[in-house]
Short mmCIF file of C-alpha atoms and ligand atoms in Angstrom, two decimals:
data_model
loop_
_atom_site.label_atom_id
_atom_site.label_comp_id
_atom_site.label_asym_id
_atom_site.label_seq_id
_atom_site.Cartn_x
_atom_site.Cartn_y
_atom_site.Cartn_z
CA MET A 125 0.00 0.00 0.00
CA THR A 126 1.36 3.41 -0.98
CA ILE A 127 -0.06 6.78 -0.03
CA ILE A 128 1.32 9.88 -1.73
CA LEU A 129 0.47 13.52 -1.15
CA GLY A 130 0.96 15.76 -4.19
CA ILE A 131 1.44 19.53 -4.28
CA GLU A 132 0.69 21.65 -7.33
CA SER A 133 1.79 25.29 -7.46
CA THR A 134 3.15 26.03 -10.95
CA ALA A 135 0.92 29.02 -11.72
CA HIS A 136 -2.44 30.32 -10.49
CA THR A 137 -3.56 27.18 -8.65
CA PHE A 138 -2.43 25.80 -5.33
CA GLY A 139 -3.65 22.26 -4.94
CA ILE A 140 -3.06 19.24 -2.75
CA GLY A 141 -4.22 15.78 -3.68
CA ILE A 142 -3.83 12.43 -1.99
CA VAL A 143 -3.56 9.20 -3.96
CA LYS A 144 -3.56 5.67 -2.60
CA ASN A 145 -2.62 2.81 -4.93
CA GLY A 146 -3.57 4.81 -8.04
CA LYS A 147 -6.87 5.96 -6.60
CA VAL A 148 -7.58 9.64 -5.93
CA LEU A 149 -8.78 10.07 -2.34
CA SER A 150 -8.86 13.85 -2.30
CA ASN A 151 -8.08 16.74 -4.62
CA VAL A 152 -8.45 20.17 -3.04
CA ARG A 153 -7.40 23.36 -4.75
CA ASP A 154 -7.75 27.09 -4.66
CA MET A 155 -7.17 29.36 -7.58
CA TYR A 156 -5.85 32.88 -7.61
CA SER A 157 -8.09 34.87 -9.93
CA THR A 158 -8.60 38.51 -10.88
CA LEU A 159 -11.63 40.54 -11.93
CA SER A 160 -9.69 42.25 -14.67
CA GLY A 161 -6.09 41.92 -15.83
CA GLY A 162 -3.85 38.89 -15.91
CA ILE A 163 -1.89 36.87 -13.40
CA ILE A 164 0.81 38.63 -11.35
CA PRO A 165 3.37 35.96 -10.36
CA LEU A 166 4.24 37.46 -6.95
CA GLU A 167 0.56 37.87 -6.08
CA ALA A 168 -0.15 34.27 -7.09
CA ALA A 169 2.79 33.12 -4.95
CA LYS A 170 1.40 35.11 -2.01
CA HIS A 171 -1.95 33.41 -2.55
CA HIS A 172 -0.25 29.99 -2.42
CA CYS A 173 1.61 30.87 0.76
CA GLU A 174 -1.55 32.08 2.48
CA ASN A 175 -3.66 29.08 1.50
CA SER A 176 -1.26 26.14 1.72
CA GLU A 177 -1.93 25.12 5.35
CA ARG A 178 -5.70 25.28 4.94
CA ILE A 179 -5.66 23.26 1.71
CA TYR A 180 -3.33 20.72 3.28
CA PHE A 181 -5.65 20.04 6.21
CA GLU A 182 -8.75 20.07 4.03
CA SER A 183 -7.22 17.54 1.69
CA LEU A 184 -6.17 15.30 4.58
CA GLU A 185 -9.63 15.46 6.06
CA LYS A 186 -11.36 14.63 2.77
CA SER A 187 -9.07 11.68 2.15
CA GLY A 188 -9.65 10.19 5.58
CA ILE A 189 -5.90 9.57 5.76
CA LYS A 190 -3.76 10.30 8.80
CA GLU A 191 -0.60 12.36 8.33
CA LYS A 192 1.60 9.55 9.63
CA ASP A 193 0.35 7.16 6.91
CA ILE A 194 1.71 9.29 4.05
CA ASP A 195 4.71 7.64 2.38
CA ALA A 196 6.07 10.59 0.41
CA ILE A 197 5.40 14.17 -0.65
CA ALA A 198 5.37 14.78 -4.41
CA PHE A 199 5.59 18.32 -5.76
CA SER A 200 5.52 20.09 -9.13
CA GLN A 201 9.14 20.89 -9.90
CA GLY A 202 8.43 22.66 -13.20
CA PRO A 203 7.77 24.13 -15.66
CA GLY A 204 6.08 27.17 -14.18
CA LEU A 205 6.42 30.59 -12.62
CA ALA A 206 9.46 30.67 -10.33
CA PRO A 207 7.82 32.48 -7.35
CA CYS A 208 4.91 30.02 -7.42
CA LEU A 209 7.14 26.96 -7.75
CA LEU A 210 9.20 28.19 -4.79
CA GLU A 211 6.13 28.25 -2.55
CA GLY A 212 5.40 24.65 -3.59
CA VAL A 213 8.85 23.29 -2.90
CA LYS A 214 9.02 25.21 0.38
CA PHE A 215 5.77 23.67 1.55
CA ALA A 216 6.78 20.18 0.34
CA LYS A 217 9.99 20.42 2.32
CA GLN A 218 8.20 21.68 5.40
CA ILE A 219 5.74 18.78 5.40
CA ALA A 220 8.38 16.20 4.50
CA GLU A 221 10.59 17.37 7.36
CA LYS A 222 7.70 17.32 9.79
CA LEU A 223 6.65 13.79 8.78
CA ASN A 224 10.20 12.59 8.16
CA LYS A 225 9.34 11.37 4.65
CA PRO A 226 11.05 11.75 1.26
CA VAL A 227 9.93 14.05 -1.53
CA VAL A 228 9.36 13.17 -5.19
CA PRO A 229 9.97 15.90 -7.81
CA VAL A 230 7.38 15.70 -10.59
CA ASN A 231 7.18 17.28 -14.05
CA HIS A 232 3.88 19.12 -14.30
CA CYS A 233 3.24 18.43 -18.00
CA ILE A 234 3.88 14.71 -17.73
CA ALA A 235 1.59 14.59 -14.70
CA HIS A 236 -1.20 15.99 -16.91
CA LEU A 237 -0.59 13.08 -19.26
CA GLU A 238 -0.11 10.29 -16.72
CA ILE A 239 -3.34 11.13 -14.85
CA GLY A 240 -5.13 10.41 -18.14
CA LYS A 241 -4.39 6.73 -17.53
CA ILE A 242 -7.17 6.87 -14.93
CA THR A 243 -9.61 7.20 -17.85
CA GLY A 244 -8.29 4.01 -19.45
CA ALA A 245 -5.87 5.51 -21.99
CA LYS A 246 -2.85 3.23 -22.37
CA ASN A 247 -0.53 4.69 -24.98
CA PRO A 248 -2.09 7.96 -26.11
CA VAL A 249 -1.13 11.02 -28.04
CA MET A 250 -1.94 13.81 -25.61
CA LEU A 251 -3.22 17.15 -26.71
CA TYR A 252 -2.17 19.28 -23.78
CA ALA A 253 -3.97 22.60 -23.99
CA SER A 254 -3.52 24.73 -20.91
CA GLY A 255 -2.64 28.30 -20.04
CA ALA A 256 1.09 28.46 -20.59
CA ASN A 257 1.49 25.17 -22.44
CA THR A 258 0.17 23.90 -25.73
CA GLN A 259 1.86 20.72 -26.81
CA ILE A 260 1.26 17.40 -28.46
CA ILE A 261 3.06 14.83 -26.38
CA ALA A 262 3.49 11.10 -26.77
CA TYR A 263 5.79 8.43 -25.39
CA GLU A 264 8.33 7.12 -27.87
CA SER A 265 11.74 5.44 -27.47
CA GLY A 266 12.11 5.98 -23.73
CA LYS A 267 10.89 9.56 -23.52
CA TYR A 268 7.85 11.74 -23.59
CA ARG A 269 8.44 13.62 -26.81
CA ILE A 270 6.91 16.84 -28.02
CA PHE A 271 5.61 16.24 -31.52
CA GLY A 272 4.10 19.65 -31.96
CA GLU A 273 3.59 22.80 -29.96
CA THR A 274 2.72 26.45 -30.09
CA LEU A 275 5.46 28.54 -31.62
CA ASP A 276 4.53 31.55 -29.49
CA ILE A 277 1.87 31.68 -26.76
CA GLY A 278 -0.10 28.92 -25.03
CA VAL A 279 -3.73 28.58 -26.11
CA GLY A 280 -5.13 29.32 -22.62
CA ASN A 281 -3.05 32.47 -22.29
CA PHE A 282 -4.15 33.41 -25.81
CA ILE A 283 -7.83 33.00 -24.85
CA ASP A 284 -7.31 34.87 -21.56
CA ASN A 285 -5.53 37.69 -23.37
CA PHE A 286 -8.33 37.99 -25.92
CA ALA A 287 -10.88 37.94 -23.08
CA ARG A 288 -8.98 40.67 -21.23
CA GLU A 289 -9.07 42.78 -24.38
CA MET A 290 -12.85 42.49 -24.32
CA GLY A 291 -12.99 43.47 -20.64
CA ILE A 292 -13.36 39.96 -19.17
CA GLY A 293 -11.27 38.99 -16.09
CA PHE A 294 -9.05 35.98 -15.53
CA PRO A 295 -9.61 33.15 -16.40
CA GLY A 296 -11.35 34.09 -19.62
CA GLY A 297 -11.91 30.59 -21.07
CA PRO A 298 -15.26 29.73 -19.46
CA LYS A 299 -16.77 33.15 -20.22
CA ILE A 300 -15.57 33.03 -23.83
CA GLN A 301 -17.16 29.59 -24.21
CA GLU A 302 -20.44 31.03 -22.97
CA LEU A 303 -20.28 33.94 -25.43
CA ALA A 304 -19.32 31.61 -28.30
CA GLY A 305 -22.38 29.50 -27.59
CA GLN A 306 -24.59 32.46 -28.45
CA SER A 307 -23.37 32.80 -32.04
CA LYS A 308 -23.24 30.82 -35.27
CA ASN A 309 -21.83 33.61 -37.38
CA TYR A 310 -18.35 32.71 -38.54
CA ILE A 311 -15.97 35.58 -39.20
CA GLU A 312 -12.89 34.71 -41.24
CA LEU A 313 -9.70 34.61 -39.15
CA PRO A 314 -6.11 33.66 -40.01
CA TYR A 315 -5.46 29.91 -39.69
CA ILE A 316 -1.82 29.16 -38.85
CA VAL A 317 -0.59 25.57 -38.78
CA LYS A 318 2.99 24.63 -39.63
CA GLY A 319 3.32 20.85 -39.72
CA MET A 320 2.50 19.81 -36.16
CA ASP A 321 3.04 23.31 -34.72
CA ILE A 322 0.66 26.22 -34.45
CA SER A 323 1.09 29.95 -34.02
CA LEU A 324 -1.40 32.16 -32.17
CA SER A 325 0.02 35.66 -31.78
CA GLY A 326 -1.00 36.78 -35.29
CA ILE A 327 -4.57 35.62 -34.65
CA LEU A 328 -4.59 37.53 -31.36
CA THR A 329 -3.55 40.75 -33.10
CA ASN A 330 -6.20 40.18 -35.76
CA LEU A 331 -8.90 39.59 -33.13
CA LYS A 332 -7.88 42.70 -31.20
CA GLN A 333 -8.10 44.81 -34.37
CA LYS A 334 -11.50 43.37 -35.20
CA PHE A 335 -12.77 44.06 -31.68
CA GLU A 336 -11.45 47.64 -31.69
CA SER A 337 -13.09 48.34 -35.05
CA LYS A 338 -16.48 47.87 -33.27
CA LYS A 339 -17.82 46.15 -36.40
CA TYR A 340 -18.17 42.75 -34.79
CA SER A 341 -20.03 41.46 -31.75
CA LYS A 342 -18.20 39.78 -28.85
CA GLU A 343 -20.27 36.65 -29.44
CA ASP A 344 -19.29 36.36 -33.12
CA LEU A 345 -15.63 36.93 -32.33
CA ALA A 346 -15.66 34.37 -29.50
CA TYR A 347 -17.39 31.81 -31.72
CA SER A 348 -15.03 32.36 -34.65
CA MET A 349 -11.98 32.26 -32.41
CA GLN A 350 -13.01 28.91 -30.94
CA GLU A 351 -13.86 27.32 -34.30
CA THR A 352 -10.56 28.43 -35.83
CA VAL A 353 -8.14 27.77 -33.03
CA PHE A 354 -9.65 24.45 -31.96
CA ALA A 355 -9.58 23.25 -35.58
CA MET A 356 -5.88 24.17 -35.73
CA LEU A 357 -5.12 22.19 -32.57
CA ILE A 358 -7.08 19.20 -33.76
CA GLU A 359 -5.43 19.21 -37.17
CA THR A 360 -2.00 18.94 -35.52
CA ALA A 361 -3.20 16.24 -33.12
CA GLU A 362 -4.56 14.23 -36.03
CA ARG A 363 -1.23 14.55 -37.81
CA ALA A 364 0.54 13.30 -34.67
CA LEU A 365 -1.79 10.30 -34.50
CA ALA A 366 -0.99 9.47 -38.13
CA HIS A 367 2.74 10.04 -37.61
CA THR A 368 3.06 7.89 -34.46
CA GLY A 369 0.53 5.27 -35.52
CA LYS A 370 -1.12 5.55 -32.10
CA LYS A 371 -4.83 4.95 -31.75
CA GLU A 372 -5.73 7.01 -28.67
CA LEU A 373 -6.18 10.72 -28.14
CA LEU A 374 -6.09 12.06 -24.59
CA LEU A 375 -6.91 15.61 -23.56
CA GLY A 376 -5.18 17.51 -20.77
CA GLY A 377 -5.00 21.08 -19.49
CA GLY A 378 -7.62 23.65 -18.55
CA VAL A 379 -8.66 24.55 -22.11
CA SER A 380 -9.71 20.93 -22.58
CA CYS A 381 -12.64 21.69 -20.24
CA ASN A 382 -14.23 23.46 -23.20
CA SER A 383 -17.19 21.40 -24.36
CA ARG A 384 -16.99 22.57 -27.98
CA PHE A 385 -13.34 21.59 -28.05
CA GLN A 386 -14.18 18.15 -26.68
CA GLU A 387 -16.95 17.71 -29.23
CA MET A 388 -14.61 18.56 -32.12
CA CYS A 389 -11.94 16.17 -30.82
CA LYS A 390 -14.48 13.39 -30.46
CA LYS A 391 -15.58 13.86 -34.05
CA MET A 392 -12.03 13.71 -35.40
CA CYS A 393 -11.37 10.54 -33.39
CA SER A 394 -14.49 8.79 -34.58
CA GLU A 395 -13.62 9.64 -38.19
CA ARG A 396 -10.22 8.00 -37.89
CA GLU A 397 -11.33 5.25 -35.53
CA ALA A 398 -9.20 6.40 -32.65
CA LYS A 399 -10.32 6.18 -29.03
CA PHE A 400 -10.97 9.44 -27.27
CA PHE A 401 -10.22 10.02 -23.58
CA VAL A 402 -10.89 13.04 -21.44
CA PRO A 403 -10.44 13.16 -17.66
CA SER A 404 -13.01 14.89 -15.46
CA ARG A 405 -12.73 18.65 -15.08
CA ASP A 406 -11.04 18.54 -11.67
CA LEU A 407 -8.26 16.41 -13.16
CA LEU A 408 -7.91 18.46 -16.37
CA VAL A 409 -7.09 21.76 -14.72
CA ASP A 410 -4.00 22.18 -12.57
CA ASN A 411 -4.44 19.98 -9.52
CA GLY A 412 -2.52 18.19 -6.79
CA ALA A 413 -4.00 14.73 -7.47
CA MET A 414 -2.17 14.41 -10.78
CA ILE A 415 1.10 15.27 -9.04
CA ALA A 416 0.41 12.64 -6.38
CA PHE A 417 -0.59 10.13 -9.07
CA LEU A 418 2.67 10.42 -11.02
CA GLY A 419 4.54 10.81 -7.72
CA GLU A 420 3.29 7.38 -6.70
CA ILE A 421 4.43 5.76 -9.95
CA MET A 422 7.90 7.32 -9.49
CA PHE A 423 8.09 6.52 -5.77
CA LYS A 424 7.39 2.86 -6.48
CA LYS A 425 10.43 2.90 -8.77
CA LYS A 426 12.46 4.39 -5.90
CA ILE A 427 12.72 7.85 -7.45
CA LYS A 428 12.80 10.10 -4.40
CA ILE A 429 14.90 12.57 -2.46
CA ASP A 430 15.59 11.84 1.21
CA LYS A 431 15.87 14.36 4.00
CA LYS A 432 19.67 14.37 4.02
CA ASP A 433 19.59 15.70 0.44
CA PHE A 434 16.91 18.35 0.89
CA ASN A 435 19.55 21.06 0.44
CA ASN A 436 19.77 20.01 -3.21
CA LEU A 437 16.05 20.39 -3.79
CA ASP A 438 15.45 22.78 -6.65
CA ILE A 439 12.76 24.07 -8.95
CA LYS A 440 12.90 23.90 -12.76
CA PRO A 441 10.85 26.81 -14.13
CA ARG A 442 11.83 26.02 -17.72
CA GLN A 443 11.97 22.24 -17.62
CA ARG A 444 10.95 20.75 -20.97
CA THR A 445 8.90 17.59 -21.30
CA ASP A 446 11.56 15.85 -23.39
CA GLU A 447 14.32 16.68 -20.87
CA VAL A 448 12.77 14.42 -18.26
CA ASN A 449 14.43 11.08 -17.75
CA VAL A 450 11.44 8.73 -17.77
CA SER A 451 13.14 6.02 -15.75
CA TRP A 452 9.89 4.82 -14.15
CA LYS A 453 8.47 3.19 -17.28
P1 ATP B 554 -0.05 25.18 -17.36
O1 ATP B 554 -0.35 23.72 -17.36
O2 ATP B 554 0.43 25.64 -18.66
O3 ATP B 554 0.77 25.61 -16.20
P2 ATP B 554 -2.23 26.68 -16.40
O4 ATP B 554 -1.50 26.78 -15.13
O5 ATP B 554 -2.61 27.96 -17.00
O6 ATP B 554 -1.43 25.84 -17.29
P3 ATP B 554 -4.76 25.06 -16.42
O7 ATP B 554 -5.52 25.04 -15.15
O8 ATP B 554 -4.40 23.76 -17.03
O9 ATP B 554 -3.53 25.89 -16.10
O10 ATP B 554 -5.55 25.90 -17.51
C1 ATP B 554 -6.03 27.19 -17.30
C2 ATP B 554 -6.50 27.75 -18.60
O11 ATP B 554 -7.67 27.04 -19.02
C3 ATP B 554 -6.88 29.21 -18.54
O12 ATP B 554 -6.21 29.85 -19.58
C4 ATP B 554 -8.39 29.20 -18.76
O13 ATP B 554 -8.88 30.33 -19.46
C5 ATP B 554 -8.57 27.95 -19.60
N1 ATP B 554 -9.93 27.42 -19.52
C6 ATP B 554 -10.61 26.98 -18.46
N2 ATP B 554 -11.87 26.61 -18.80
C7 ATP B 554 -11.98 26.82 -20.14
C8 ATP B 554 -13.02 26.65 -21.12
N3 ATP B 554 -14.21 26.20 -20.79
N4 ATP B 554 -12.73 26.99 -22.40
C9 ATP B 554 -11.52 27.44 -22.76
N5 ATP B 554 -10.52 27.63 -21.88
C10 ATP B 554 -10.74 27.33 -20.60
FE1 FE2 B 555 -1.19 22.70 -16.10
#
């Protein structure tokens, strides 16, 4: 029996999840949000610092687990915003020292993918569409490789930026989805796919100009943005499926909560007879359970850092998915 506590703190969300033998027992999180304007890293870090104790005890209570039964503390080592990651590692160390347990450093992006296994996916191509990250990842020859990605900004940040332009606070994704649902009027936008990569900054500029011209409604712009950008993402994912010969598509990241996006992915999969997997919302967005889940897999392969080596504990704000040594597989 293994019980792992996982801490997520890469960006706006501070979350703690507890996993026992691959089963999620609790997954508590709190998100720093703003009414207008984007995320301020130091403010988000302050939010994490102020909420960590409360979330820790709430998560413990929900799981029904006693502190002493935890085997290890997993934490998001990167990629992410340095001030936020520092709060996470600080808290992980504090708890690990108190309980006299090791810590397990986890890559955030791979955790998004691994938690998808809970839905039954075995060897998927993952379309990872979140705030800062937009990548197509799959396991091949001993590594999680990035087959395609955004050449500039992440799709979530792109949507949030567009929302901010229209006077909507952070996060903009859910509100944009609501607006998009009220239109069926497609306005032509640039469509930028280069092989398995996409580019979004030109579309953002185009959308901003269209909005400022006052010739288009918010609803029409939101609808057209979703149809265009989601089609771009799905085109690259389909290419990755063809390239790798894999037969499963898995979604990850906060943008994957979008129901129109899910519907379009499902359609593509059924057309090419691939299986489609999407975790529940609380496991799609940034969360501690996915960190605990991958932490458990790694811990079972003896990947851990013991107390005597805590001085070497570091964060990796720019860690890339394909840099990670996947020695647990
Ligand atoms: P990363 O994994 O890159 O660190 P992140 O920290 O920004 O990402 P997530 O929680 O995975 O975190 O995703 C947040 C993003 O998801 C935000 O940009 C938000 O606007 C977007 N989002 C949430 N719900 C929806 C939705 N229904 N439609 C589109 N986007 C959404
Ligand atoms: Fe994320």
